Coordinates of C-alpha atoms and ligand atoms in Angstrom, one line a residue:
M714 CA -42.7 12.0 9.7
E715 CA -40.5 8.9 10.0
F716 CA -42.2 5.5 9.8
R717 CA -40.8 2.1 10.4
R718 CA -41.2 -1.0 8.1
I719 CA -43.4 0.7 5.5
N720 CA -40.7 3.2 4.3
G721 CA -39.1 0.7 1.9
L722 CA -42.4 -0.2 0.2
P723 CA -42.6 0.8 -3.4
P724 CA -45.5 3.1 -4.3
Y725 CA -48.7 1.1 -4.8
V726 CA -49.2 1.3 -8.6
F727 CA -52.6 -0.3 -8.3
A728 CA -53.8 2.9 -6.5
Q729 CA -53.1 4.9 -9.7
I730 CA -55.2 2.5 -11.7
N731 CA -58.0 2.5 -9.1
G732 CA -58.0 6.3 -9.2
L733 CA -58.3 6.3 -13.0
K734 CA -61.1 3.7 -12.8
A735 CA -63.0 5.8 -10.3
E736 CA -62.6 9.0 -12.4
A737 CA -63.9 7.2 -15.6
R738 CA -66.9 5.8 -13.7
A739 CA -67.7 9.2 -12.2
A740 CA -67.7 10.5 -15.8
G741 CA -70.4 7.9 -16.6
R742 CA -68.2 5.4 -18.5
D743 CA -68.8 1.6 -18.1
I744 CA -65.4 0.1 -17.2
V745 CA -65.0 -3.6 -17.7
D746 CA -63.0 -4.4 -14.6
F747 CA -60.4 -7.2 -14.7
G748 CA -58.2 -5.3 -12.3
F749 CA -58.5 -6.8 -8.9
G750 CA -58.6 -10.5 -8.1
N751 CA -61.7 -10.0 -5.9
P752 CA -64.2 -12.8 -6.7
D753 CA -67.6 -11.6 -7.9
L754 CA -69.3 -15.0 -7.4
P755 CA -71.4 -15.5 -4.3
S756 CA -70.4 -17.7 -1.3
P757 CA -72.3 -20.9 -0.8
D758 CA -75.9 -20.3 0.4
I759 CA -75.5 -22.9 3.1
A760 CA -72.6 -20.9 4.6
V761 CA -74.5 -17.7 4.5
E762 CA -77.5 -19.3 6.2
K763 CA -75.3 -20.9 8.9
L764 CA -73.5 -17.6 9.5
S765 CA -76.9 -15.8 10.1
E766 CA -78.1 -18.6 12.4
A767 CA -74.9 -18.7 14.4
A768 CA -74.7 -14.9 14.7
H769 CA -78.1 -15.0 16.6
N770 CA -76.5 -17.1 19.3
P771 CA -75.0 -14.8 21.9
K772 CA -72.5 -17.5 22.9
N773 CA -70.8 -16.9 19.5
H774 CA -70.3 -13.2 20.2
R775 CA -67.4 -13.9 22.6
Y776 CA -63.7 -14.1 21.7
S777 CA -63.0 -17.3 19.7
A778 CA -59.9 -19.5 19.5
S779 CA -57.1 -17.8 17.5
R780 CA -55.9 -21.2 16.3
G781 CA -59.4 -22.0 15.0
L782 CA -62.2 -24.2 16.4
P783 CA -61.2 -27.9 16.5
N784 CA -64.0 -28.8 14.0
L785 CA -62.7 -26.2 11.6
R786 CA -59.2 -27.6 11.7
L787 CA -60.7 -31.1 11.4
A788 CA -62.7 -29.9 8.3
M789 CA -59.4 -28.7 6.7
A790 CA -57.6 -31.9 7.5
T791 CA -60.5 -33.9 6.0
R792 CA -60.4 -31.8 2.8
Y793 CA -56.6 -32.4 2.4
K794 CA -57.2 -36.1 2.8
K795 CA -60.0 -36.1 0.2
M796 CA -58.4 -33.8 -2.3
W797 CA -54.7 -34.6 -2.1
D798 CA -54.6 -37.8 0.0
V799 CA -52.5 -36.0 2.6
D800 CA -52.8 -36.9 6.3
L801 CA -52.7 -34.0 8.6
D802 CA -53.2 -34.0 12.4
P803 CA -55.8 -31.2 13.0
D804 CA -54.3 -30.6 16.4
T805 CA -50.7 -30.2 15.5
E806 CA -50.4 -29.7 11.8
V807 CA -53.2 -27.2 11.1
V808 CA -53.7 -23.6 12.3
T809 CA -56.5 -21.3 11.2
T810 CA -55.5 -17.9 9.8
I811 CA -57.4 -14.7 9.1
G812 CA -57.0 -15.5 5.4
A813 CA -53.8 -16.6 3.7
K814 CA -52.5 -13.1 3.5
E815 CA -52.5 -12.6 7.3
G816 CA -51.1 -16.2 7.8
L817 CA -48.2 -15.6 5.4
T818 CA -47.3 -12.2 6.9
H819 CA -47.2 -13.4 10.4
L820 CA -45.5 -16.6 9.4
M821 CA -42.6 -14.4 8.2
W822 CA -42.5 -12.9 11.7
V823 CA -41.8 -16.3 13.3
L824 CA -39.4 -17.5 10.6
L825 CA -37.3 -14.3 9.9
G826 CA -35.7 -11.4 11.6
P827 CA -33.2 -8.6 10.8
G828 CA -30.1 -10.0 9.0
D829 CA -32.1 -13.0 7.5
T830 CA -32.9 -13.4 3.8
A831 CA -35.7 -15.0 1.9
I832 CA -36.0 -16.0 -1.7
V833 CA -39.1 -14.8 -3.5
P834 CA -39.9 -15.1 -7.2
S835 CA -40.6 -11.9 -9.1
P836 CA -43.2 -11.1 -10.2
S837 CA -45.2 -12.3 -7.2
Y838 CA -48.4 -11.4 -5.2
P839 CA -47.2 -8.2 -3.5
I840 CA -47.3 -9.6 0.1
H841 CA -44.9 -12.3 -0.9
L842 CA -42.3 -9.6 -1.8
A843 CA -43.2 -7.4 1.2
G844 CA -43.8 -9.9 3.9
P845 CA -40.1 -10.8 4.7
G846 CA -39.4 -7.1 4.9
F847 CA -42.1 -6.6 7.6
A848 CA -40.2 -9.1 9.6
G849 CA -36.9 -7.1 9.1
A850 CA -35.4 -9.5 6.6
T851 CA -34.1 -8.9 3.1
V852 CA -35.7 -10.4 -0.1
I853 CA -33.6 -12.0 -2.8
T854 CA -35.7 -12.2 -6.0
V855 CA -35.5 -14.9 -8.6
P856 CA -37.3 -14.7 -12.0
M857 CA -40.6 -16.5 -12.1
L858 CA -40.6 -17.0 -15.8
D859 CA -38.5 -16.1 -18.8
P860 CA -40.2 -12.8 -19.9
A861 CA -39.8 -13.7 -23.5
S862 CA -41.4 -17.1 -23.2
S863 CA -44.8 -17.7 -24.5
E864 CA -45.5 -20.5 -22.0
N865 CA -46.7 -20.3 -18.4
D866 CA -44.3 -23.0 -17.3
P867 CA -41.6 -22.1 -14.7
G868 CA -39.7 -25.3 -15.4
D869 CA -35.9 -25.1 -15.4
D870 CA -35.8 -21.3 -15.6
F871 CA -37.1 -21.0 -12.1
F872 CA -34.8 -23.7 -10.7
D873 CA -31.7 -22.2 -12.5
G874 CA -32.6 -18.8 -10.9
L875 CA -33.1 -20.5 -7.5
V876 CA -29.7 -22.2 -7.7
T877 CA -27.9 -19.1 -8.9
A878 CA -29.5 -17.0 -6.1
W879 CA -28.5 -19.6 -3.5
E880 CA -24.9 -19.7 -4.7
K881 CA -24.6 -16.0 -4.8
A882 CA -26.2 -15.2 -1.5
T883 CA -23.7 -14.3 1.2
V884 CA -26.3 -14.8 3.9
K885 CA -28.0 -18.2 3.1
P886 CA -31.8 -17.8 2.8
R887 CA -33.9 -19.3 5.6
V888 CA -37.1 -19.3 3.6
I889 CA -38.3 -19.7 0.0
I890 CA -41.8 -18.4 -0.8
C891 CA -43.6 -19.8 -3.7
S892 CA -47.1 -20.3 -5.0
F893 CA -48.6 -22.4 -7.7
P894 CA -50.9 -21.9 -9.6
H895 CA -49.1 -18.6 -9.5
N896 CA -50.5 -15.0 -9.2
P897 CA -49.9 -13.1 -11.4
T898 CA -48.3 -15.3 -14.1
S899 CA -50.7 -18.3 -13.8
A900 CA -47.6 -20.5 -13.9
C901 CA -48.6 -24.1 -13.0
V902 CA -46.4 -27.0 -11.9
D903 CA -46.7 -30.8 -11.5
L904 CA -45.9 -33.0 -8.6
A905 CA -42.4 -33.7 -9.9
F906 CA -41.6 -30.0 -9.7
M907 CA -42.8 -30.0 -6.1
E908 CA -40.5 -33.0 -5.4
R909 CA -37.6 -31.0 -6.8
L910 CA -38.4 -28.1 -4.6
V911 CA -38.7 -30.3 -1.5
N912 CA -35.4 -32.0 -2.3
F913 CA -33.7 -28.6 -2.7
A914 CA -35.1 -27.5 0.7
L915 CA -33.9 -30.7 2.5
E916 CA -30.5 -30.5 0.9
H917 CA -30.0 -26.8 1.8
D918 CA -31.8 -26.7 5.1
V919 CA -34.3 -24.0 4.0
I920 CA -38.0 -23.7 4.7
I921 CA -40.5 -23.6 1.9
C922 CA -43.7 -21.6 2.4
H923 CA -46.1 -22.6 -0.4
D924 CA -49.1 -20.3 -0.8
F925 CA -51.8 -22.6 -2.3
A926 CA -54.5 -19.9 -2.8
Y927 CA -55.6 -21.4 -6.2
A928 CA -55.6 -25.0 -5.0
D929 CA -59.0 -25.7 -6.6
L930 CA -58.6 -23.7 -9.8
G931 CA -57.0 -26.0 -12.3
F932 CA -58.4 -26.2 -15.9
D933 CA -58.9 -28.9 -18.6
G934 CA -58.5 -31.7 -16.0
Y935 CA -55.3 -30.3 -14.5
K936 CA -55.3 -30.7 -10.7
P937 CA -52.8 -28.4 -8.9
P938 CA -50.6 -30.5 -6.6
S939 CA -50.2 -29.7 -2.9
I940 CA -46.5 -29.5 -1.8
M941 CA -47.6 -31.6 1.2
Q942 CA -48.1 -34.6 -1.2
V943 CA -44.3 -34.9 -1.4
P944 CA -42.8 -37.5 1.0
R945 CA -40.8 -35.7 3.7
A946 CA -42.5 -32.3 2.9
K947 CA -43.5 -32.1 6.5
E948 CA -39.8 -31.8 7.5
C949 CA -39.3 -28.5 5.7
C950 CA -42.6 -27.1 4.3
V951 CA -45.8 -25.3 5.2
E952 CA -48.7 -24.5 2.9
L953 CA -51.4 -21.9 3.0
Y954 CA -54.9 -22.8 1.9
T955 CA -57.8 -20.3 1.8
L956 CA -61.6 -20.3 1.3
T957 CA -61.3 -17.0 -0.6
K958 CA -61.1 -18.4 -4.1
S959 CA -62.1 -22.0 -3.6
F960 CA -65.4 -21.2 -1.9
S961 CA -65.7 -17.5 -3.1
M962 CA -65.5 -16.4 0.6
A963 CA -63.1 -13.6 0.2
G964 CA -64.6 -11.2 2.7
W965 CA -65.0 -13.9 5.4
R966 CA -61.2 -14.1 6.0
V967 CA -60.8 -17.8 6.6
G968 CA -57.5 -19.5 5.7
F969 CA -55.2 -22.1 7.1
M970 CA -51.5 -23.0 7.4
V971 CA -50.7 -26.7 7.4
G972 CA -47.6 -28.8 7.5
N973 CA -44.5 -28.8 9.7
K974 CA -45.5 -29.2 13.4
E975 CA -42.9 -26.9 14.8
I976 CA -43.8 -24.1 12.4
V977 CA -47.5 -24.6 13.0
A978 CA -46.8 -24.4 16.8
A979 CA -44.7 -21.2 16.4
L980 CA -47.4 -19.4 14.3
T981 CA -50.1 -20.6 16.7
K982 CA -48.1 -19.1 19.6
L983 CA -47.6 -15.8 17.9
K984 CA -51.3 -15.6 16.9
S985 CA -52.3 -16.3 20.5
Y986 CA -50.7 -13.0 21.4
L987 CA -52.0 -11.1 18.3
D988 CA -55.6 -12.0 17.7
Y989 CA -58.7 -13.8 19.1
G990 CA -59.5 -15.5 15.9
T991 CA -62.1 -15.0 13.2
F992 CA -65.6 -14.2 14.4
Q993 CA -67.0 -17.5 15.7
P994 CA -70.1 -17.6 13.4
V995 CA -67.8 -17.2 10.5
Q996 CA -65.7 -20.2 11.6
I997 CA -68.9 -22.2 12.1
A998 CA -70.1 -21.3 8.6
A999 CA -66.7 -22.2 7.2
I1000 CA -67.0 -25.7 8.7
V1001 CA -70.4 -26.1 7.1
A1002 CA -69.0 -24.8 3.7
M1003 CA -66.1 -27.3 3.7
N1004 CA -68.2 -30.2 5.0
E1005 CA -71.5 -29.7 3.2
A1006 CA -70.6 -27.7 0.1
Q1007 CA -67.7 -29.9 -0.9
S1008 CA -68.4 -29.6 -4.6
Y1009 CA -68.7 -25.8 -4.6
P1010 CA -65.1 -25.3 -5.8
D1011 CA -65.9 -27.5 -8.8
E1012 CA -68.8 -25.3 -9.7
L1013 CA -66.7 -22.2 -9.5
Q1014 CA -63.9 -23.9 -11.5
V1015 CA -66.4 -24.5 -14.4
I1016 CA -67.3 -20.8 -14.4
Y1017 CA -63.7 -19.6 -14.3
Q1018 CA -62.7 -21.9 -17.1
A1019 CA -65.5 -20.6 -19.4
R1020 CA -64.4 -17.1 -18.6
R1021 CA -60.8 -18.0 -19.4
D1022 CA -61.8 -19.4 -22.7
T1023 CA -63.9 -16.4 -23.7
L1024 CA -61.1 -14.0 -22.8
I1025 CA -58.3 -16.0 -24.4
D1026 CA -60.2 -16.8 -27.6
G1027 CA -61.2 -13.1 -27.8
L1028 CA -57.6 -11.8 -27.3
N1029 CA -56.1 -14.2 -29.8
R1030 CA -58.9 -13.4 -32.3
I1031 CA -58.0 -9.7 -32.2
G1032 CA -54.3 -10.5 -32.7
W1033 CA -53.1 -10.3 -29.0
E1034 CA -51.5 -13.7 -28.6
V1035 CA -51.7 -15.0 -25.1
P1036 CA -51.3 -18.6 -23.9
A1037 CA -54.2 -20.2 -22.0
P1038 CA -53.3 -20.8 -18.4
K1039 CA -53.8 -24.3 -16.9
G1040 CA -54.9 -22.8 -13.6
S1041 CA -55.4 -19.7 -11.3
M1042 CA -58.0 -17.0 -12.0
F1043 CA -55.7 -14.8 -14.1
I1044 CA -54.5 -14.2 -17.6
W1045 CA -51.0 -12.9 -17.8
A1046 CA -50.7 -11.1 -21.0
R1047 CA -47.4 -9.9 -22.5
I1048 CA -48.0 -6.4 -24.0
P1049 CA -48.4 -6.9 -27.7
E1050 CA -45.2 -6.2 -29.7
Q1051 CA -46.7 -3.2 -31.5
Y1052 CA -47.3 -1.5 -28.1
R1053 CA -44.1 -2.6 -26.3
D1054 CA -42.8 1.0 -26.1
H1055 CA -45.3 1.4 -23.3
S1056 CA -44.4 0.4 -19.7
S1057 CA -47.0 -1.9 -18.1
L1058 CA -48.3 1.1 -16.1
D1059 CA -48.7 3.3 -19.2
F1060 CA -50.3 0.5 -21.1
A1061 CA -52.8 -0.3 -18.3
K1062 CA -53.6 3.5 -18.2
Y1063 CA -54.1 3.5 -21.9
L1064 CA -56.5 0.5 -21.8
I1065 CA -58.7 2.4 -19.3
A1066 CA -58.6 5.6 -21.3
E1067 CA -59.1 4.1 -24.7
A1068 CA -60.9 0.8 -24.2
D1069 CA -62.8 1.2 -20.9
V1070 CA -60.9 -1.9 -19.7
A1071 CA -59.1 -2.1 -16.4
T1072 CA -56.2 -4.5 -15.9
S1073 CA -53.4 -4.6 -13.4
P1074 CA -50.0 -3.4 -14.6
G1075 CA -47.4 -6.1 -14.3
V1076 CA -44.9 -3.9 -12.5
G1077 CA -47.2 -3.8 -9.5
F1078 CA -46.1 -7.4 -8.9
G1079 CA -42.4 -6.6 -8.9
D1080 CA -39.8 -5.5 -11.4
G1081 CA -40.0 -8.9 -13.1
G1082 CA -43.6 -8.1 -14.0
D1083 CA -43.1 -5.1 -16.3
G1084 CA -43.9 -5.8 -19.9
H1085 CA -47.2 -7.5 -19.0
V1086 CA -50.7 -6.7 -17.7
R1087 CA -52.8 -9.1 -15.7
F1088 CA -56.5 -9.8 -16.3
A1089 CA -58.5 -11.2 -13.3
L1090 CA -61.4 -13.4 -14.4
I1091 CA -63.9 -11.5 -12.4
E1092 CA -66.2 -10.4 -15.2
N1093 CA -68.8 -12.6 -16.8
E1094 CA -68.7 -13.8 -20.4
L1095 CA -70.9 -11.1 -21.8
R1096 CA -68.9 -8.3 -20.3
T1097 CA -65.7 -10.1 -21.3
Q1098 CA -66.9 -10.1 -25.0
Q1099 CA -67.7 -6.4 -24.6
A1100 CA -64.2 -5.8 -23.4
I1101 CA -62.8 -7.7 -26.4
R1102 CA -64.8 -5.4 -28.8
N1103 CA -63.5 -2.3 -27.0
L1104 CA -59.9 -3.6 -27.1
K1105 CA -60.1 -4.3 -30.8
K1106 CA -61.0 -0.7 -31.4
A1107 CA -58.5 0.7 -29.0
L1108 CA -55.6 -1.4 -30.4
P1109 CA -55.6 -0.8 -34.1
K1110 CA -51.9 -1.7 -34.5
L1111 CA -52.7 -5.4 -33.7
G1112 CA -52.5 -7.6 -36.8
Ligands
PLP1220 C1 -51.3 -15.9 -4.0 C2 -52.3 -15.3 -3.2 N1 -52.3 -15.6 -1.8 C3 -53.2 -15.1 -1.0 C4 -54.3 -14.3 -1.5 C5 -55.3 -13.8 -0.5 O1 -55.9 -14.8 0.2 P1 -56.7 -14.4 1.5 O2 -58.0 -13.8 1.0 O3 -57.0 -15.8 2.0 O4 -55.9 -13.6 2.4 C6 -54.3 -14.0 -2.8 C7 -55.4 -13.2 -3.4 O5 -55.4 -12.6 -4.4 C8 -53.3 -14.5 -3.7 O6 -53.4 -14.3 -5.0

């Protein structure tokens, strides 16, 4: 049968890993699972209680507002002020989305159409690479990092790639998608980098969509910058924020897009045709989470940082040298030299078969990701130590 829009999608390599994981578990093996960035930590109690209370009120069973309740948008604007000293008008510069993923995908529908192009780094979170295509547009990839580099710093490499891609493009891109701290590479940037990006966008009349999914996950005192902190960002940028990682509310599907008024209005209009908003008790509970559990993201950050340390220390101890990321919930590990004859998919399969450890093969995040596997910090420290012992046995060629 012929299908539209999904035909060009590459086969989902993560499905192969999931299949192997399921088989191993069915055979009784205990797989330490770093595969999927699906937070294992609970959502704030206060949000769960509020959800349950609000769900008992039949008024909340009706359709809600697709752009989000006014108090939810206000809570988002208040958080931006507190965290990044950014002023946002909750009525015109904030729209609620059904998670960042839905927001970004539909954002592409309003910004792009057939014949348009978008610049996306590779590797990237899969929807960043696929989203423009769902809108009929073509993606131009730029390397996220130098694959041989041992640092998680996009620096000049990324900008050089951006400039080259711009110059070479016969149809000038309308959109640049980026996301820092970055999934899967954990690349982190400072405010000066964001300023450079905004200046580039203003100069070339292009829109920047910054996915800020790991906004609250910086380590060792590093605080990820919001692109909205840059003066004049509102002229050319929008940013996605989500409660998924910051408040460990992945299944609740609450996100936001903030920034440029015209783009916020356009997405709001599209969404008014497409959906009736997240279930109202969920929106009410999200307001409570943001207003009354403001320090919850800090508590999560401490846990993720400890997990990062355990995994990084363990990997380096067994001879797999991996730099410690400054943010995100991922470790982006270059396949050790002694095993570099494996593709990332083969290596990830090998780790399941021989070490009972599941990772994500880098190639699943675009061609630029091959040669690496990604560990998501979703296992506790004890299980992480178990994984290190397994890896040591399974990788005898490490020094
Ligand atoms: C960069 C990035 N954006 C968005 C998401 C998903 O966010 P949400 O659950 O809000 O759709 C993820 C989840 O892994 C992500 O890594």
